[in-house]
CSV table of C-alpha atoms in Angstrom, one decimal:
chain,number,residue,atom,x,y,z
A,1,MET,CA,-0.3,177.6,141.1
A,2,ALA,CA,2.2,178.0,144.0
A,3,ARG,CA,3.0,181.1,145.4
A,4,ARG,CA,6.1,182.6,144.6
A,5,SER,CA,8.8,183.0,147.9
A,6,GLY,CA,10.5,186.2,147.7
A,7,LEU,CA,13.7,184.6,149.2
A,8,ARG,CA,14.6,184.4,144.9
A,9,GLY,CA,17.1,186.8,143.8
A,10,LYS,CA,18.6,189.8,145.4
A,11,GLN,CA,17.4,191.1,148.6
A,12,PRO,CA,16.8,194.6,149.6
A,13,VAL,CA,20.5,195.6,151.3
A,14,SER,CA,19.9,196.0,155.3
A,15,SER,CA,20.6,199.9,156.1
A,16,ARG,CA,24.0,201.2,157.0
A,17,PRO,CA,25.1,199.4,160.5
A,18,LYS,CA,25.4,202.2,163.3
A,19,LEU,CA,24.6,202.4,167.3
A,20,ASP,CA,21.1,202.9,166.7
A,21,LEU,CA,18.2,201.4,167.7
A,22,LEU,CA,18.1,198.7,166.0
A,23,PHE,CA,21.6,198.2,167.5
A,24,LEU,CA,20.0,198.1,170.4
A,25,GLN,CA,16.9,195.4,169.6
A,26,ARG,CA,19.3,193.0,168.0
A,27,PHE,CA,21.7,192.9,171.0
A,28,GLY,CA,18.6,192.7,173.4
A,29,ARG,CA,17.7,189.7,171.2
A,30,ILE,CA,21.5,188.1,172.0
A,31,GLN,CA,21.1,188.9,175.3
A,32,ALA,CA,17.9,186.4,175.5
A,33,ILE,CA,19.4,183.7,174.3
A,34,LEU,CA,22.6,184.0,176.5
A,35,TYR,CA,20.3,184.3,179.3
A,36,PRO,CA,17.5,182.5,178.6
A,37,SER,CA,15.6,182.5,182.4
A,38,TRP,CA,16.8,184.0,185.9
A,39,LEU,CA,17.9,180.5,186.9
A,40,SER,CA,20.0,179.5,183.8
A,41,GLN,CA,23.8,178.6,184.2
A,42,SER,CA,24.7,182.1,182.5
A,43,VAL,CA,22.5,184.2,185.5
A,44,LEU,CA,24.7,182.3,187.9
A,45,MET,CA,27.6,182.8,186.2
A,46,TYR,CA,26.8,186.5,186.3
A,47,ALA,CA,26.2,186.8,189.8
A,48,THR,CA,29.5,185.1,190.7
A,49,LEU,CA,31.4,187.3,188.5
A,50,LEU,CA,29.6,189.9,190.4
A,51,ALA,CA,30.2,188.8,193.9
A,52,VAL,CA,34.2,188.2,193.1
A,53,ALA,CA,34.6,192.2,191.5
A,54,LEU,CA,32.3,193.6,194.2
A,55,LEU,CA,34.9,191.7,196.6
A,56,GLU,CA,38.1,193.1,194.5
A,57,GLN,CA,36.9,196.9,194.5
A,58,LEU,CA,36.6,196.4,198.2
A,59,VAL,CA,40.5,194.8,198.4
A,60,VAL,CA,41.4,197.4,196.1
A,61,TYR,CA,40.3,200.6,197.9
A,62,GLN,CA,41.9,199.5,201.2
A,63,VAL,CA,45.6,198.9,199.0
A,64,GLY,CA,44.5,202.5,197.3
A,65,ILE,CA,44.5,204.0,200.9
A,66,ILE,CA,47.4,202.1,202.1
A,67,PRO,CA,50.3,204.7,200.6
A,68,SER,CA,48.3,207.6,202.7
A,69,HIS,CA,48.5,205.5,205.8
A,70,PHE,CA,52.2,204.9,204.8
A,71,TYR,CA,52.6,208.4,204.5
A,72,GLU,CA,51.3,209.1,208.0
A,73,VAL,CA,53.4,206.2,210.1
A,74,LEU,CA,57.1,207.6,208.4
A,75,GLY,CA,56.3,210.9,209.1
A,76,ASN,CA,55.3,209.6,212.9
A,77,LYS,CA,58.2,207.6,212.8
A,78,ASP,CA,56.4,204.5,214.2
A,79,LEU,CA,58.3,201.3,212.9
A,80,THR,CA,55.8,199.1,215.0
A,81,SER,CA,52.7,200.5,212.9
A,82,PHE,CA,54.9,200.5,209.6
A,83,ARG,CA,56.0,196.6,209.8
A,84,ASN,CA,52.1,195.6,210.4
A,85,LEU,CA,51.4,198.1,207.6
A,86,THR,CA,53.6,196.4,206.0
A,87,LEU,CA,52.3,193.3,206.3
A,88,ILE,CA,48.7,194.2,205.7
A,89,ALA,CA,49.1,196.1,202.4
A,90,ILE,CA,51.2,192.8,201.4
A,91,THR,CA,48.5,190.2,202.4
A,92,LEU,CA,45.9,192.9,200.3
A,93,ILE,CA,47.7,193.0,197.6
A,94,VAL,CA,48.1,189.1,197.3
A,95,LEU,CA,43.9,188.6,198.2
A,96,ASN,CA,43.5,191.7,195.0
A,97,SER,CA,45.7,189.3,192.6
A,98,VAL,CA,43.2,186.3,193.4
A,99,LEU,CA,40.4,188.2,193.4
A,100,LYS,CA,41.4,189.5,189.8
A,101,SER,CA,42.6,186.1,188.9
A,102,PHE,CA,39.2,184.7,189.8
A,103,ASP,CA,37.3,187.8,187.9
A,104,GLN,CA,39.3,186.9,184.4
A,105,PHE,CA,38.8,183.3,184.6
A,106,ILE,CA,34.9,183.6,185.3
A,107,SER,CA,34.8,186.2,182.5
A,108,SER,CA,36.7,183.1,180.2
A,109,LEU,CA,34.0,180.9,181.1
A,110,MET,CA,31.2,183.1,180.5
A,111,TYR,CA,32.8,183.3,176.9
A,112,VAL,CA,32.6,179.7,176.5
A,113,HIS,CA,29.6,179.0,177.3
A,114,TRP,CA,27.9,182.1,175.6
A,115,ARG,CA,29.7,180.8,172.7
A,116,GLN,CA,28.1,177.2,172.9
A,117,SER,CA,24.8,178.9,173.4
A,118,LEU,CA,24.7,181.0,170.8
A,119,THR,CA,26.2,179.0,168.5
A,120,THR,CA,24.0,176.2,169.4
A,121,TYR,CA,20.8,178.3,168.7
A,122,LEU,CA,22.1,179.6,165.4
A,123,HIS,CA,22.8,176.0,164.3
A,124,ARG,CA,19.1,175.3,165.4
A,125,ASN,CA,18.1,177.7,163.1
A,126,TYR,CA,20.4,177.4,160.5
A,127,PHE,CA,20.1,173.8,159.8
A,128,GLN,CA,16.1,173.3,159.9
A,129,ARG,CA,14.4,172.0,156.8
A,130,LYS,CA,16.8,174.1,154.1
A,131,VAL,CA,17.3,177.4,155.9
A,132,TYR,CA,21.1,177.0,155.1
A,133,TYR,CA,20.2,176.4,151.5
A,134,VAL,CA,18.3,179.2,151.5
A,135,LEU,CA,20.7,181.5,153.2
A,136,ASN,CA,23.5,179.9,150.9
A,137,VAL,CA,22.2,179.7,147.1
A,138,LEU,CA,19.3,181.5,146.9
A,139,ARG,CA,19.4,184.8,149.1
A,140,GLU,CA,22.3,187.4,147.7
A,141,ASP,CA,21.9,189.9,150.7
A,142,LEU,CA,23.5,188.1,153.3
A,143,ASP,CA,26.9,187.4,152.9
A,144,ASN,CA,29.1,184.1,154.2
A,145,PRO,CA,26.5,182.9,156.7
A,146,ASP,CA,29.3,180.3,157.8
A,147,GLN,CA,31.5,183.1,158.9
A,148,ARG,CA,28.8,185.2,160.9
A,149,ILE,CA,28.2,181.6,162.5
A,150,SER,CA,31.6,180.8,163.1
A,151,GLN,CA,33.9,183.7,163.3
A,152,ASP,CA,31.7,186.5,164.1
A,153,VAL,CA,30.1,184.4,167.2
A,154,GLU,CA,33.3,184.0,168.6
A,155,ARG,CA,34.5,187.5,168.1
A,156,PHE,CA,31.5,188.7,169.8
A,157,CYS,CA,31.9,186.2,172.7
A,158,GLN,CA,35.2,187.4,173.4
A,159,ALA,CA,34.3,190.9,172.7
A,160,LEU,CA,31.2,190.5,175.3
A,161,SER,CA,33.4,188.9,178.3
A,162,THR,CA,35.9,191.9,177.9
A,163,VAL,CA,33.5,194.4,178.4
A,164,ALA,CA,31.5,192.5,181.0
A,165,SER,CA,33.7,192.3,184.4
A,166,LYS,CA,34.2,196.0,183.4
A,167,CYS,CA,30.4,197.1,183.0
A,168,ILE,CA,29.2,194.7,185.7
A,169,ILE,CA,30.8,196.8,188.5
A,170,SER,CA,30.8,200.5,187.2
A,171,PRO,CA,27.3,201.4,188.5
A,172,PHE,CA,28.8,200.7,192.2
A,173,THR,CA,32.0,201.7,191.8
A,174,LEU,CA,31.1,205.0,190.3
A,175,GLY,CA,28.1,205.3,192.8
A,176,TYR,CA,30.8,204.5,195.5
A,177,TYR,CA,33.7,207.0,194.7
A,178,THR,CA,31.3,209.6,194.0
A,179,TYR,CA,29.9,210.0,197.4
A,180,GLN,CA,33.6,209.8,198.9
A,181,CYS,CA,34.5,212.1,196.0
A,182,PHE,CA,32.0,214.7,197.1
A,183,HIS,CA,33.2,213.9,200.9
A,184,SER,CA,36.7,215.1,200.2
A,185,THR,CA,36.2,217.9,198.1
A,186,GLY,CA,32.8,219.0,197.7
A,187,TRP,CA,30.2,219.5,195.1
A,188,MET,CA,32.7,220.9,192.5
A,189,GLY,CA,34.7,217.5,192.4
A,190,PRO,CA,32.4,215.3,191.2
A,191,VAL,CA,30.3,217.6,189.1
A,192,SER,CA,34.1,218.5,186.8
A,193,ILE,CA,34.6,214.5,186.6
A,194,PHE,CA,30.6,214.2,185.4
A,195,ARG,CA,31.2,216.7,183.0
A,196,TYR,CA,34.8,215.0,181.8
A,197,PHE,CA,32.8,212.0,181.4
A,198,VAL,CA,29.8,213.2,179.2
A,199,ILE,CA,31.8,215.6,177.1
A,200,GLY,CA,34.5,212.3,176.1
A,201,SER,CA,31.5,209.9,175.9
A,202,THR,CA,29.9,212.2,173.2
A,203,VAL,CA,32.8,212.5,171.1
A,204,ASN,CA,33.7,209.2,171.2
A,205,LYS,CA,29.8,208.2,170.0
A,206,ILE,CA,30.7,210.4,167.1
A,207,LEU,CA,33.8,208.9,166.4
A,208,ILE,CA,32.6,205.1,166.7
A,209,GLY,CA,29.5,205.7,164.2
A,210,PRO,CA,31.7,205.2,161.0
A,211,ILE,CA,34.1,202.4,162.7
A,212,VAL,CA,31.0,199.8,163.1
A,213,ALA,CA,29.8,200.3,159.1
A,214,THR,CA,33.5,199.8,157.9
A,215,LEU,CA,33.8,197.1,160.2
A,216,VAL,CA,30.9,195.2,159.1
A,217,GLU,CA,32.3,195.3,155.7
A,218,GLN,CA,36.0,194.0,156.6
A,219,GLU,CA,34.2,191.1,158.0
A,220,LYS,CA,32.0,190.4,154.5
A,221,LEU,CA,35.3,191.4,152.4
A,222,GLU,CA,37.3,188.8,155.1
A,223,GLY,CA,34.4,186.1,154.4
A,224,ASP,CA,34.2,186.5,150.5
A,225,PHE,CA,38.3,186.4,150.3
A,226,ARG,CA,38.2,183.1,152.5
A,227,PHE,CA,35.4,181.6,150.3
A,228,LYS,CA,37.5,182.4,147.4
A,229,HIS,CA,40.6,180.2,148.5
A,230,MET,CA,38.0,177.9,149.7
A,231,GLN,CA,36.5,177.6,146.4
A,232,ILE,CA,40.3,177.2,144.8
A,233,ARG,CA,41.3,174.2,147.2
A,234,VAL,CA,37.4,172.4,146.4
A,235,GLY,CA,38.1,172.5,142.9
A,236,ALA,CA,42.3,172.7,142.5
A,237,GLU,CA,41.6,169.7,140.1
A,238,SER,CA,39.2,171.3,137.7
A,239,ALA,CA,41.0,174.5,137.9
A,240,ALA,CA,44.0,172.7,137.0
A,241,PHE,CA,42.6,171.1,133.9
A,242,TYR,CA,41.7,173.8,132.5
A,243,ARG,CA,45.1,175.6,133.7
A,244,ALA,CA,43.4,178.2,135.1
A,245,GLY,CA,46.2,179.1,137.9
A,246,SER,CA,46.8,182.5,136.6
A,247,VAL,CA,43.3,183.6,136.4
A,248,GLU,CA,42.5,182.3,139.7
A,249,GLN,CA,45.2,184.4,141.2
A,250,VAL,CA,43.8,187.7,139.4
A,251,ARG,CA,40.4,187.2,140.8
A,252,THR,CA,41.9,186.4,144.5
A,253,GLY,CA,44.5,189.0,144.3
A,254,LYS,CA,41.4,191.7,143.4
A,255,ARG,CA,39.2,190.5,146.5
A,256,LEU,CA,42.8,190.6,148.8
A,257,GLN,CA,43.1,194.5,147.5
A,258,GLU,CA,39.2,195.5,148.1
A,259,LEU,CA,40.1,193.8,151.6
A,260,LEU,CA,43.1,195.6,152.3
A,261,ARG,CA,41.8,198.7,151.2
A,262,THR,CA,38.5,198.8,153.8
A,263,GLN,CA,41.0,197.2,156.7
A,264,ARG,CA,43.6,200.6,155.8
A,265,LEU,CA,40.1,203.1,156.0
A,266,LEU,CA,39.0,201.2,159.0
A,267,MET,CA,42.6,202.0,160.9
A,268,GLN,CA,42.0,205.3,159.5
A,269,ARG,CA,38.9,206.0,161.3
A,270,GLU,CA,40.2,203.8,164.5
A,271,LEU,CA,43.2,206.3,164.4
A,272,TRP,CA,40.7,209.3,165.2
A,273,LEU,CA,39.0,207.2,167.9
A,274,HIS,CA,42.5,206.3,169.8
A,275,LEU,CA,43.5,209.6,169.6
A,276,GLY,CA,39.8,210.6,171.5
A,277,VAL,CA,40.6,208.3,174.2
A,278,ASN,CA,44.0,208.6,174.5
A,279,THR,CA,43.8,212.5,175.1
A,280,PHE,CA,40.6,211.8,177.7
A,281,ASP,CA,43.1,209.4,180.0
A,282,TYR,CA,45.3,211.5,180.1
A,283,LEU,CA,43.6,215.1,180.5
A,284,GLY,CA,41.9,212.9,183.3
A,285,SER,CA,45.0,212.4,185.2
A,286,ILE,CA,45.3,216.3,185.5
A,287,LEU,CA,42.1,216.8,186.5
A,288,SER,CA,42.2,214.7,189.3
A,289,TYR,CA,45.3,217.1,190.7
A,290,VAL,CA,42.7,220.0,189.8
A,291,VAL,CA,39.6,218.4,191.7
A,292,ILE,CA,42.5,218.0,194.9
A,293,ALA,CA,43.7,221.5,194.5
A,294,VAL,CA,40.3,223.1,195.2
A,295,PRO,CA,39.9,222.5,199.0
A,296,ILE,CA,43.8,222.6,199.4
A,297,PHE,CA,43.9,226.6,198.1
A,298,SER,CA,40.8,227.2,199.6
A,299,GLY,CA,42.2,226.7,202.9
A,300,VAL,CA,40.1,223.7,204.1
A,301,TYR,CA,43.0,221.7,205.2
A,302,ASP,CA,45.4,224.9,207.0
A,303,GLY,CA,44.7,223.8,210.7
A,304,LEU,CA,46.3,220.1,209.9
A,305,HIS,CA,50.0,218.8,210.7
A,306,PRO,CA,52.2,218.4,207.5
A,307,ALA,CA,51.9,214.3,207.9
A,308,GLU,CA,48.3,214.3,208.3
A,309,LEU,CA,47.7,217.0,205.4
A,310,ILE,CA,50.0,214.8,203.4
A,311,ALA,CA,48.0,211.6,204.5
A,312,LEU,CA,44.7,212.9,203.6
A,313,VAL,CA,46.1,214.4,200.5
A,314,SER,CA,46.8,211.0,199.2
A,315,LYS,CA,43.7,209.5,200.6
A,316,ASN,CA,41.7,212.2,198.4
A,317,ALA,CA,44.1,211.7,195.8
A,318,PHE,CA,42.9,208.2,195.7
A,319,VAL,CA,39.7,208.6,195.4
A,320,SER,CA,39.3,211.3,192.8
A,321,ILE,CA,41.6,209.7,191.1
A,322,TYR,CA,40.2,206.0,190.8
A,323,LEU,CA,36.7,207.6,190.2
A,324,ILE,CA,38.6,209.4,187.0
A,325,SER,CA,39.8,206.2,186.3
A,326,CYS,CA,36.4,204.6,186.1
A,327,PHE,CA,35.4,206.6,183.7
A,328,SER,CA,38.2,206.2,181.6
A,329,GLN,CA,37.6,202.7,181.4
A,330,LEU,CA,34.3,203.3,180.2
A,331,ILE,CA,36.2,205.6,177.6
A,332,ASP,CA,39.0,203.2,176.7
A,333,LEU,CA,35.8,200.3,175.9
A,334,SER,CA,35.4,202.6,172.9
A,335,THR,CA,37.4,200.4,170.7
A,336,SER,CA,35.3,197.4,172.1
A,337,VAL,CA,32.3,198.4,171.7
A,338,SER,CA,32.3,199.6,168.2
A,339,ASP,CA,33.9,195.7,167.6
A,340,LEU,CA,31.0,194.5,169.2
A,341,ALA,CA,28.2,196.6,167.8
A,342,GLY,CA,30.0,195.2,164.2
A,343,TYR,CA,29.4,191.9,165.3
A,344,THR,CA,26.0,192.1,166.8
A,345,HIS,CA,24.7,193.8,163.7
A,346,ARG,CA,26.0,190.6,161.4
A,347,ILE,CA,24.8,188.1,164.2
A,348,GLY,CA,21.4,189.9,164.0
A,349,GLU,CA,21.2,190.2,160.6
A,350,LEU,CA,21.9,186.5,160.3
A,351,GLN,CA,19.0,185.5,162.9
A,352,GLU,CA,16.8,187.5,161.3
A,353,ALA,CA,17.2,185.6,157.9
A,354,CYS,CA,17.0,182.3,159.8
A,355,LEU,CA,13.5,183.3,161.2
A,356,GLU,CA,12.2,185.1,158.0
A,357,ILE,CA,12.9,181.9,156.0
A,358,SER,CA,11.3,179.6,158.3
A,359,LYS,CA,8.5,181.8,158.7
A,360,SER,CA,8.2,181.8,155.2
A,361,GLN,CA,8.5,178.2,154.8
A,362,GLY,CA,5.3,177.8,157.6
A,363,LYS,CA,3.4,180.2,156.0
A,364,GLU,CA,3.6,180.3,151.8
A,365,GLY,CA,4.0,176.5,152.0
A,366,LEU,CA,7.2,176.1,150.4
A,367,CYS,CA,8.8,173.6,152.3
A,368,VAL,CA,8.0,169.9,151.3
A,369,SER,CA,6.9,167.8,153.9
A,370,GLU,CA,8.5,167.2,157.5
A,371,ASP,CA,9.5,162.9,156.4
A,372,LEU,CA,11.3,164.7,153.4
A,373,TRP,CA,13.7,166.8,155.2
A,374,GLU,CA,14.3,164.3,157.7
A,375,PHE,CA,14.9,161.6,155.5
A,376,GLU,CA,17.5,159.8,157.6
A,377,ASP,CA,15.3,157.9,159.6
A,378,SER,CA,14.1,156.4,156.7
A,379,LEU,CA,16.8,155.8,154.4
A,380,ASP,CA,16.8,151.7,155.6
A,381,LEU,CA,13.7,150.8,153.3
A,382,GLY,CA,13.1,147.2,153.3
A,383,GLU,CA,11.8,145.4,150.4
A,384,GLY,CA,8.5,144.8,150.7
A,385,GLN,CA,8.2,148.2,152.3
A,386,SER,CA,5.9,150.9,150.4
A,387,SER,CA,5.8,150.8,146.5
A,388,GLY,CA,3.3,154.1,146.3
A,389,LYS,CA,3.7,157.1,144.1
A,390,ALA,CA,6.7,158.9,145.5
A,391,TRP,CA,6.2,162.2,144.0
A,392,ILE,CA,3.7,163.7,141.5
A,393,LEU,CA,3.8,166.8,139.0
A,394,GLU,CA,1.1,167.9,137.2
A,395,ARG,CA,1.4,170.6,134.8
A,396,VAL,CA,4.7,171.9,136.7
A,397,SER,CA,6.6,174.9,135.2
A,398,PHE,CA,9.2,176.2,136.9
A,399,THR,CA,12.4,178.7,136.6
A,400,SER,CA,16.0,179.0,138.2
A,401,PRO,CA,15.9,181.6,141.0
A,402,SER,CA,18.1,184.5,139.2
A,403,SER,CA,16.0,184.3,135.9
A,404,ASP,CA,12.5,184.4,134.8
A,405,GLN,CA,13.2,182.5,131.6
A,406,LEU,CA,11.3,178.8,131.8
A,407,LEU,CA,13.0,176.2,132.2
A,408,VAL,CA,10.3,173.8,131.6
A,409,GLN,CA,6.9,174.0,131.0
A,410,ASN,CA,3.8,172.1,131.7
A,411,LEU,CA,5.8,168.7,132.8
A,412,THR,CA,3.3,166.5,134.3
A,413,LEU,CA,5.6,163.1,135.7
A,414,GLN,CA,4.7,160.7,138.4
A,415,ILE,CA,7.4,158.7,140.4
A,416,THR,CA,6.8,155.3,141.9
A,417,GLU,CA,8.8,154.5,144.8
A,418,GLY,CA,11.2,151.4,144.3
A,419,ASN,CA,11.7,152.2,140.8
A,420,SER,CA,14.8,153.4,139.1
A,421,LEU,CA,14.2,156.5,136.9
A,422,LEU,CA,16.7,157.7,134.0
A,423,ILE,CA,16.9,161.5,133.2
A,424,THR,CA,18.7,162.5,130.2
A,425,GLY,CA,19.1,165.2,128.2
A,426,ASN,CA,21.8,168.1,127.1
A,427,THR,CA,23.5,170.6,129.7
A,428,GLY,CA,21.6,173.3,130.3
A,429,THR,CA,18.1,171.5,130.3
A,430,GLY,CA,16.9,171.5,133.4
A,431,LYS,CA,18.0,167.7,134.5
A,432,THR,CA,19.2,169.1,138.1
A,433,SER,CA,16.3,171.6,138.2
A,434,LEU,CA,14.1,169.5,138.3
A,435,LEU,CA,15.8,167.6,140.9
A,436,ARG,CA,15.4,170.6,143.1
A,437,ILE,CA,11.9,171.0,142.2
A,438,LEU,CA,11.2,167.4,143.7
A,439,ASN,CA,13.4,168.2,146.9
A,440,GLY,CA,11.6,171.3,147.5
A,441,LEU,CA,14.6,173.3,147.1
A,442,TRP,CA,13.1,175.0,144.5
A,443,GLU,CA,9.8,176.2,144.1
A,444,ALA,CA,7.5,175.9,140.7
A,445,ALA,CA,6.0,178.9,139.0
A,446,GLU,CA,3.4,176.8,138.2
A,447,GLY,CA,1.7,173.7,138.7
A,448,LYS,CA,1.1,171.5,141.2
A,449,ARG,CA,3.6,169.4,143.2
A,450,ASP,CA,2.5,166.4,145.7
A,451,THR,CA,4.8,164.4,147.6
A,452,ALA,CA,3.0,160.8,149.0
A,453,GLY,CA,6.6,159.5,151.2
A,454,PRO,CA,9.6,159.8,151.6
A,455,ALA,CA,12.0,159.0,148.6
A,456,ARG,CA,15.4,159.7,147.4
A,457,THR,CA,17.4,161.3,144.8
A,458,HIS,CA,20.8,160.9,143.4
A,459,GLN,CA,22.5,162.4,140.9
A,460,GLU,CA,25.5,160.4,138.7
A,461,LYS,CA,28.2,162.6,138.7
A,462,LEU,CA,29.1,160.7,135.0
A,463,PRO,CA,28.9,163.7,132.0
A,464,SER,CA,27.7,160.6,130.0
A,465,LEU,CA,24.5,160.1,132.0
A,466,PHE,CA,23.3,164.0,131.2
A,467,LYS,CA,24.8,164.4,128.0
């Protein structure tokens, strides 16, 4: 007696997606696909992006302190220094533009390479033996595998490329400007800014939680809505025969309304996140002036000439504002992180399902022989080749995956390779189901099925053949 796989019928639905340990595990597994080794192309591109980003930050710092030099030169009315400084400023700005453009270009190349690597990996697992059949026909807990491979992977890689260039340089910029801020304002400046960031991150973490689950639900409904239109496109002629246009309009409209309700809910939840992000952005600009004002009003710079004081304040203002800007950019990534988390869960669920099905097929013997699935290599069977037994069924009983009621009971059948066999019967008697059993798409509830060699089945699309 064959064992039942546990893949039939509806499976337990996964827990509500959120930013938790499961997200980190799934994200880590995806990163292992994108970065398979230290010498992989992704690592080399990542290192190149890091080098360009570091050079860009060095130039940004020089551009940022240019105004302080201008204040000093203008205060001293030094025309020669003003001309030289203007030339240097133009050169730095052009160099910064070039480096920023290369930063964006490399990020785009990484997006394309990541999408290729991740999609190829999923294709390899998805099309392995009958995994794609089980996911699309037998399992009900995983929605729209096609959307997860195409649209969700694309959006995941796009969001990751957007976040990558900002996150890759953050440790260096935060460390350097924290030191510069401490040197300019003392310990109060960095501590105040770090407190501001911790509060902002905590608030956004709370606001992101509901968004992740709603985003996952929206993508599911989006796939269902698109799939419904695909069904209508494929079955347009059959629908027209039955004058089913009005019925399909109602069904499609219901799916659209459900999708739009979820999108409105997502927008409402994102509204609070945007309010938090924008509030902390503007509070950061005020905080920067508070940090600068502390050493000024405490009398640290009382002995400086006005021109020197203006130049020093301008430099310190850039350091403080840029440090706050670095933290603000991380907070601004909250929306991208919420999208990234949602797509991570959907891709991770597909990856886990493919591996689970492949594992269950190998351990429980659900797959037919490799020769049967790799049938492309054996389509051209010349005359005089093997004429032995193709299939042998011994007292086989089977049901449909969605029911426990037996379709066929105690069937014994021997099919010889090289001969044709016509199977007739009324609708619903199990003709197509028998072909599924022979091909290993369904498992038998009882009995034994042996495959002696590669063979082909064909279901004629003529109603009279099965009536």
